[in-house]
Coordinates of N, CA and C in Angstrom, one line a residue:
X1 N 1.8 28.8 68.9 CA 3.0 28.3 68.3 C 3.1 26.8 68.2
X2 N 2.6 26.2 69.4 CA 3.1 24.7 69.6 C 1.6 24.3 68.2
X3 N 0.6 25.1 68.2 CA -0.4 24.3 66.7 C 0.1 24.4 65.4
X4 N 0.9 25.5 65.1 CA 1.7 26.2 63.9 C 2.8 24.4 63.8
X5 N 3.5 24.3 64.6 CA 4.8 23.4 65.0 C 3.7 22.1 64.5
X6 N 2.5 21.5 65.0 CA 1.9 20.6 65.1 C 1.4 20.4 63.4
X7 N 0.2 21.6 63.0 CA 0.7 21.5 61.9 C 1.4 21.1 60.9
X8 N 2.3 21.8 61.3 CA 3.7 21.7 59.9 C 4.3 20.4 60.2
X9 N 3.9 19.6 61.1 CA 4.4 18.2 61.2 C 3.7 17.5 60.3
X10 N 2.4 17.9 60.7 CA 1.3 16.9 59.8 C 1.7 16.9 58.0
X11 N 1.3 18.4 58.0 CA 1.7 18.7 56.2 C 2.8 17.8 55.9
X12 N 4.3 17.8 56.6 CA 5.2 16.8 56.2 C 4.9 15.6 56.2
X13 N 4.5 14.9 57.1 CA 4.2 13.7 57.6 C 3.1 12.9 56.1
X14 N 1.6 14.0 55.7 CA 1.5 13.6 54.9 C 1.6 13.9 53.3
X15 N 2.4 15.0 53.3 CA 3.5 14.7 51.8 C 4.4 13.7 51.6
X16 N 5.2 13.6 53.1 CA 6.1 12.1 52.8 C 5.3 10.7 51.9
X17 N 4.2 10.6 52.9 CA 3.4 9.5 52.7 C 3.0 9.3 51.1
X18 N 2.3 10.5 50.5 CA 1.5 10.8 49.4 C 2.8 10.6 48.4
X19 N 4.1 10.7 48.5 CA 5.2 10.7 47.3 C 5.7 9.3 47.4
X20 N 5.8 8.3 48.7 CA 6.2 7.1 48.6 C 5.2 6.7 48.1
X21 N 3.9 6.7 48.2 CA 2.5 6.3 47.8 C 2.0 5.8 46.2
X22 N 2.6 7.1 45.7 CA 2.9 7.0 44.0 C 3.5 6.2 43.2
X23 N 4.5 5.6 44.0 CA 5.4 4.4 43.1 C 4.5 4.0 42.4
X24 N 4.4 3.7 41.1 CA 4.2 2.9 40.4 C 4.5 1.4 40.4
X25 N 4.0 0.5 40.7 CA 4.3 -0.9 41.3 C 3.9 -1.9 39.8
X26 N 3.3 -1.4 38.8 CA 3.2 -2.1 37.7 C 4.0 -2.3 36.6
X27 N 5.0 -3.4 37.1 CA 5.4 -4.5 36.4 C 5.1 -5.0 35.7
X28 N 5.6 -5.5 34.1 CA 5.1 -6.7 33.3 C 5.3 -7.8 33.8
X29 N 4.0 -9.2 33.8 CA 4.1 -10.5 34.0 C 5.3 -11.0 33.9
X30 N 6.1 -11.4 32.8 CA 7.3 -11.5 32.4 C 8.7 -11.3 33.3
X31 N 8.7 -9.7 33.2 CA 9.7 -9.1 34.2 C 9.3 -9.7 35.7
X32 N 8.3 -9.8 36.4 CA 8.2 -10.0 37.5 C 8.5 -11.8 37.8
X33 N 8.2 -12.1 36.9 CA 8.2 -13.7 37.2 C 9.1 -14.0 36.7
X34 N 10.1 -13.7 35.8 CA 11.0 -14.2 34.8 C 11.9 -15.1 36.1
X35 N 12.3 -16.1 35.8 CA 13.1 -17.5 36.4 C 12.0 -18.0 37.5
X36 N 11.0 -17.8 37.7 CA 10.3 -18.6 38.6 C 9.6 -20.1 37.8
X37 N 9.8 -21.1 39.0 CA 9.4 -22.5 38.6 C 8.2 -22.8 39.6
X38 N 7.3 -23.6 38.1 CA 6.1 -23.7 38.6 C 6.0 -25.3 38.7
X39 N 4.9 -25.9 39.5 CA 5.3 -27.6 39.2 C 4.0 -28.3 39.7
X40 N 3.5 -28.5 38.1 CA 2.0 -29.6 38.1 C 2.7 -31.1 38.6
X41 N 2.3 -31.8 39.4 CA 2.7 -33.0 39.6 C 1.3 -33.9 40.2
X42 N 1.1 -34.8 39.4 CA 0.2 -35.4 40.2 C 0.8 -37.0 39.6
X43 N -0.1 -38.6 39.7 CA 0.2 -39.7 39.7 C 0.8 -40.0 38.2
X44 N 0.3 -39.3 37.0 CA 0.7 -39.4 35.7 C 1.5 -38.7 35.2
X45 N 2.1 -37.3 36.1 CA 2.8 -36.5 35.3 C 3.4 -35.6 36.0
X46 N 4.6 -35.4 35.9 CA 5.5 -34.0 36.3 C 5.3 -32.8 35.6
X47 N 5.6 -31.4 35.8 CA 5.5 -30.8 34.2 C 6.1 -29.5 35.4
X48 N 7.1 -28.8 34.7 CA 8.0 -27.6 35.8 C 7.5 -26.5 34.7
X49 N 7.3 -25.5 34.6 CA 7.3 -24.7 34.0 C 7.9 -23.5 34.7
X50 N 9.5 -22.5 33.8 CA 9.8 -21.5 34.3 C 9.4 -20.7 33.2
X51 N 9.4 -19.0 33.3 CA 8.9 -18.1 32.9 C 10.3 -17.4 32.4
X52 N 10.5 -17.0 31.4 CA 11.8 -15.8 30.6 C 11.0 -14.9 30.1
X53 N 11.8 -13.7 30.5 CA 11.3 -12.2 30.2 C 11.6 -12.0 28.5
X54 N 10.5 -12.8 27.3 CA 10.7 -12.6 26.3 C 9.3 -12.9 25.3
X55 N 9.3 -11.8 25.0 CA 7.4 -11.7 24.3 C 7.7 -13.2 22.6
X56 N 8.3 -13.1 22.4 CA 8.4 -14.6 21.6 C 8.9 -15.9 22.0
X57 N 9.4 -15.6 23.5 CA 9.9 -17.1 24.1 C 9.6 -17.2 25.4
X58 N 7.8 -16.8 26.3 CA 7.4 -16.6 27.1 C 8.0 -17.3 28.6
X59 N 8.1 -19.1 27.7 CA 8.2 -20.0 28.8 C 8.9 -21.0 28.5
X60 N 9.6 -21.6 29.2 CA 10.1 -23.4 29.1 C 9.5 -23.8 30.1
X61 N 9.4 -25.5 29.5 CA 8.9 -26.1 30.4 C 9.5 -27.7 30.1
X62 N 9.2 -28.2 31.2 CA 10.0 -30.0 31.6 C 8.8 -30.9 31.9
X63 N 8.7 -31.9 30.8 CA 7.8 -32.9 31.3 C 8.2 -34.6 31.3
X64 N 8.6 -34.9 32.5 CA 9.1 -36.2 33.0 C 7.9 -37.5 32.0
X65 N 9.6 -37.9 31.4 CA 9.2 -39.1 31.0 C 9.7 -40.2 31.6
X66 N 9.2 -41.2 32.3 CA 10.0 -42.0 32.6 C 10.8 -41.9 34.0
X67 N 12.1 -41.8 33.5 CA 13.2 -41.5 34.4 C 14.2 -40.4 34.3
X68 N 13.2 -39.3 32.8 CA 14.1 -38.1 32.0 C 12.9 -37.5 32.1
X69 N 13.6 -36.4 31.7 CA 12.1 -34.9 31.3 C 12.9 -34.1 30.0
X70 N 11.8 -34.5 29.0 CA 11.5 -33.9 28.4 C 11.5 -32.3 28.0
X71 N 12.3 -31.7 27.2 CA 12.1 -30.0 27.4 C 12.3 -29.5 26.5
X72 N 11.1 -28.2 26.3 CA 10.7 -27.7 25.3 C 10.2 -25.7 25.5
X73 N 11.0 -25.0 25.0 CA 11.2 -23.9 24.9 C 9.8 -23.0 24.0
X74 N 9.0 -22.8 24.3 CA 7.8 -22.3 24.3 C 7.8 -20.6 22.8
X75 N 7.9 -20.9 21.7 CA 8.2 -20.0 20.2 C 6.9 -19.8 20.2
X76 N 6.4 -17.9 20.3 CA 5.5 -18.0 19.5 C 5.8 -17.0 18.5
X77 N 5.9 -17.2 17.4 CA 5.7 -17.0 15.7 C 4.2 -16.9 14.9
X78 N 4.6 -15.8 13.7 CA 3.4 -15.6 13.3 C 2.0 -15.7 13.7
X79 N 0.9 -16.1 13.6 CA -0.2 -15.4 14.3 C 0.0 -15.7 16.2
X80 N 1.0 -16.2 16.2 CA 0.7 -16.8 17.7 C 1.5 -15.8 18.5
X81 N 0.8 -15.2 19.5 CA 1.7 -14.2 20.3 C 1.2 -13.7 22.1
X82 N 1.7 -13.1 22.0 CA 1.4 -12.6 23.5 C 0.1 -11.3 23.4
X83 N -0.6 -11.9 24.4 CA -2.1 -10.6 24.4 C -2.1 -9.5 25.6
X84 N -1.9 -10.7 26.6 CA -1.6 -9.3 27.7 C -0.4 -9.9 28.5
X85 N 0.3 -8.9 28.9 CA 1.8 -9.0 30.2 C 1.0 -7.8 30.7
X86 N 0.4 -8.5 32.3 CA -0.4 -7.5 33.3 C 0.9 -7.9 34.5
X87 N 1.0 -7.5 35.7 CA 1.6 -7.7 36.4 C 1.6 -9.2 37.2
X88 N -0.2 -9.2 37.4 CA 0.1 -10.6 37.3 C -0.9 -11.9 36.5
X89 N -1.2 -11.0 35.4 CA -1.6 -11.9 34.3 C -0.4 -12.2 32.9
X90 N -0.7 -13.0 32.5 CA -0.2 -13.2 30.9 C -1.6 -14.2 30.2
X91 N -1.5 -13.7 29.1 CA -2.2 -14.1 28.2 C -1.5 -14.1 26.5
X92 N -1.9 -15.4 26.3 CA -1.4 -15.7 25.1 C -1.9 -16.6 24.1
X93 N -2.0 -16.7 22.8 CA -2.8 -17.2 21.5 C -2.4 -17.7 20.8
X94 N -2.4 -18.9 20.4 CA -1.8 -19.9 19.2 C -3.5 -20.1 18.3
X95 N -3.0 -19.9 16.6 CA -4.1 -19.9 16.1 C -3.3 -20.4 14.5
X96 N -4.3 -21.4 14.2 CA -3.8 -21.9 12.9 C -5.3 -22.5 12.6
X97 N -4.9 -22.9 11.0 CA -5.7 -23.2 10.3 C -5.8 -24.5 9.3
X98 N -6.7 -25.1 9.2 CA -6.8 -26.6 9.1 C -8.0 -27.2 8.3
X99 N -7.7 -27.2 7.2 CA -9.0 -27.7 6.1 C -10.0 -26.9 6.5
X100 N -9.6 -25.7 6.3 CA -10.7 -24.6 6.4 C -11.4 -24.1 7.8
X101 N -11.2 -25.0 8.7 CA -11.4 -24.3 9.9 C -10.6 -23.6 10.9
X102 N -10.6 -22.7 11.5 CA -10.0 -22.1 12.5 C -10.1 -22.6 13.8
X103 N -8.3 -22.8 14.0 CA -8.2 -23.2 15.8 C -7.8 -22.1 16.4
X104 N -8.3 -22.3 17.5 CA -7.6 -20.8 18.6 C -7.3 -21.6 20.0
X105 N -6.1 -21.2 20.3 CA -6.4 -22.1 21.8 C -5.8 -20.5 22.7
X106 N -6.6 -20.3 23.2 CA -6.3 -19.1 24.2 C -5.7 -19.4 25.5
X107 N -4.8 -18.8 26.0 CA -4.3 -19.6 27.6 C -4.0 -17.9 28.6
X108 N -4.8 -18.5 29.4 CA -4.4 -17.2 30.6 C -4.4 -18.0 31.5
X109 N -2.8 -17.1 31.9 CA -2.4 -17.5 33.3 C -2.2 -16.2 34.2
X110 N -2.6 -16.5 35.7 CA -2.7 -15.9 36.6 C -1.5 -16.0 37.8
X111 N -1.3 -15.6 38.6 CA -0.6 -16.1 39.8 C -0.7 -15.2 40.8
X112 N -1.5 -15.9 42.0 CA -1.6 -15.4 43.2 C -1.2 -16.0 44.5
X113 N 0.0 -15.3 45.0 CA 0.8 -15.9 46.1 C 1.8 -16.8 45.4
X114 N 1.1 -18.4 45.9 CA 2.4 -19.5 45.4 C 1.5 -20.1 44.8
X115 N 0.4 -19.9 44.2 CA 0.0 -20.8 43.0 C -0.8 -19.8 41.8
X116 N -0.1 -20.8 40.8 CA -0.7 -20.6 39.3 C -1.5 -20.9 38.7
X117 N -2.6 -20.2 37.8 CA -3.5 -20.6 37.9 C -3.7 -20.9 36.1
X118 N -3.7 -21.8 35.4 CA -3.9 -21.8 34.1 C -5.7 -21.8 33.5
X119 N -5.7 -21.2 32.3 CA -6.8 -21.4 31.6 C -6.6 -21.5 30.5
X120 N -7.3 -22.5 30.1 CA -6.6 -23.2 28.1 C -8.3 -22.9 27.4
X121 N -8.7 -22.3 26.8 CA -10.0 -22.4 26.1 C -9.5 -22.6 24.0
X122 N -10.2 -23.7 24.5 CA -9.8 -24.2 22.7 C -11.4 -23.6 21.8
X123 N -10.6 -23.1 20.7 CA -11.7 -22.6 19.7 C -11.8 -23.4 18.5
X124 N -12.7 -23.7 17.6 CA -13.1 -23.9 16.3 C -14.3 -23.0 15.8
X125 N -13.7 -22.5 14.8 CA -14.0 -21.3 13.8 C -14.9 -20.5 15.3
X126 N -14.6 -20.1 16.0 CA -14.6 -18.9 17.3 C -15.8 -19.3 17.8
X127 N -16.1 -20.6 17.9 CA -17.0 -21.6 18.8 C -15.9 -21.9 20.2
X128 N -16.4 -21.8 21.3 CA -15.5 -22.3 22.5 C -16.1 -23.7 22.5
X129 N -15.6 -24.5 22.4 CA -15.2 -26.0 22.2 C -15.2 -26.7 23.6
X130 N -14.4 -26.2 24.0 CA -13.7 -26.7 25.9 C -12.7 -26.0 26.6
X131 N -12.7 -25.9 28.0 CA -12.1 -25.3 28.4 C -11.5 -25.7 29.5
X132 N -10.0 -25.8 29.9 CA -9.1 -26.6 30.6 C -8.9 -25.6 31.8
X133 N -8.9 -26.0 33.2 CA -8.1 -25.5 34.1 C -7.3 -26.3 35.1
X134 N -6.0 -25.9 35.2 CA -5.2 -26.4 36.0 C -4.3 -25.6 36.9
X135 N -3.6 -25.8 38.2 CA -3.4 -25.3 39.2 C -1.7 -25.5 39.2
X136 N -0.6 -25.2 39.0 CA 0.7 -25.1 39.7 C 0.8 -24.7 40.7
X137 N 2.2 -25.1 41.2 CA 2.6 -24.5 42.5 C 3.7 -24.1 42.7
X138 N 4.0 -23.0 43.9 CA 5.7 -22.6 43.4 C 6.5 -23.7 43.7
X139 N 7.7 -23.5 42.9 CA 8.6 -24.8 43.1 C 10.2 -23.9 43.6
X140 N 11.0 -24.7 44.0 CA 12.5 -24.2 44.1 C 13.1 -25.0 43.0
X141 N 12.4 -26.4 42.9 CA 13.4 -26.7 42.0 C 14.6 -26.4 41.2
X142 N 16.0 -26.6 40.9 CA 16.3 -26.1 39.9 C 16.7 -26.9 38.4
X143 N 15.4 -26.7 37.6 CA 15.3 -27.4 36.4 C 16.5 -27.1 35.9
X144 N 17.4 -26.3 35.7 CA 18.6 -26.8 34.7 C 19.5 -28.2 35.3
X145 N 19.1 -28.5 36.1 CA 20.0 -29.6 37.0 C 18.8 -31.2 36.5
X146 N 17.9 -31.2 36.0 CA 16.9 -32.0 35.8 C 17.6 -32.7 34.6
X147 N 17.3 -34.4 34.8 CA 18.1 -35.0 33.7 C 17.3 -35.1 32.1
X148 N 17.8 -34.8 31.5 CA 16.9 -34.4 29.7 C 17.1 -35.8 29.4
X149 N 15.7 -36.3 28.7 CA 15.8 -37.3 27.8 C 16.6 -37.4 26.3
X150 N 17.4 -38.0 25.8 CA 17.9 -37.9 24.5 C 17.2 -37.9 23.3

């Protein structure tokens, strides 16, 4: 009796487990980061970047000029769009055209823990050209309180 009792504990014990187990935990990039502030700062430059949950208006960002910052709300339109919203990737493509050649500037960003990880690879006619990387960090800041340049 007491192995029957022993049993039937287990069987419960791991059904409970196996049904909290299932959640589905995959989030879009977007959704999950939406209002988080990121912040490149080194001796030449400030630059805050937060994240909005919107496939044509991914990101704003603030870049200190001076004694103001600068700010500019991140449109992508026609060819330029969003490629992946992974939970914690985003990827995205700006691509235009110019006396016959083709630019592509690809950017994936990553984020693990409290830093972000950018990758900028610039294309001409689907030659990789160069490829940028730079590091953010989380910030508290709160950029709507940041003074805008006129």
């Amino acid at each position: 009796m007491k192995r029957i009792i022993y049993i039937l504990i287990l069987f419960l014990f791991f059904s409970n487990c196996s049904d909290s187990c299932d959640i589905n935990t995959d989030i879009p990039f977007l959704e999950k980061y939406e209002g988080t502030v990121w912040l490149k700062s080194n001796p030449e430059q400030v630059l805050y970047i937060r994240f909005i949950n919107s496939s044509d208006t991914p990101l704003e960002y603030w870049i200190r000029n001076l004694d103001c910052f600068n700010y500019r709300l991140e449109k992508l339109y026609g060819d330029n769009c969003l490629t992946i919203n992974l939970e914690d990737t985003l990827e995205f493509r700006y691509c235009r055209n110019i006396d016959a050649t083709d630019y592509i500037n690809i950017i994936k960003i990553e984020i693990s823990d409290i830093v972000l990880s950018l990758k900028n690879e610039h294309y001409e006619d689907e030659l990789l050209v160069s490829t940028e990387y730079l590091n953010y960090d989380k910030s508290k800041e709160d950029v709507d309180k940041l003074p805008l340049c006129d």
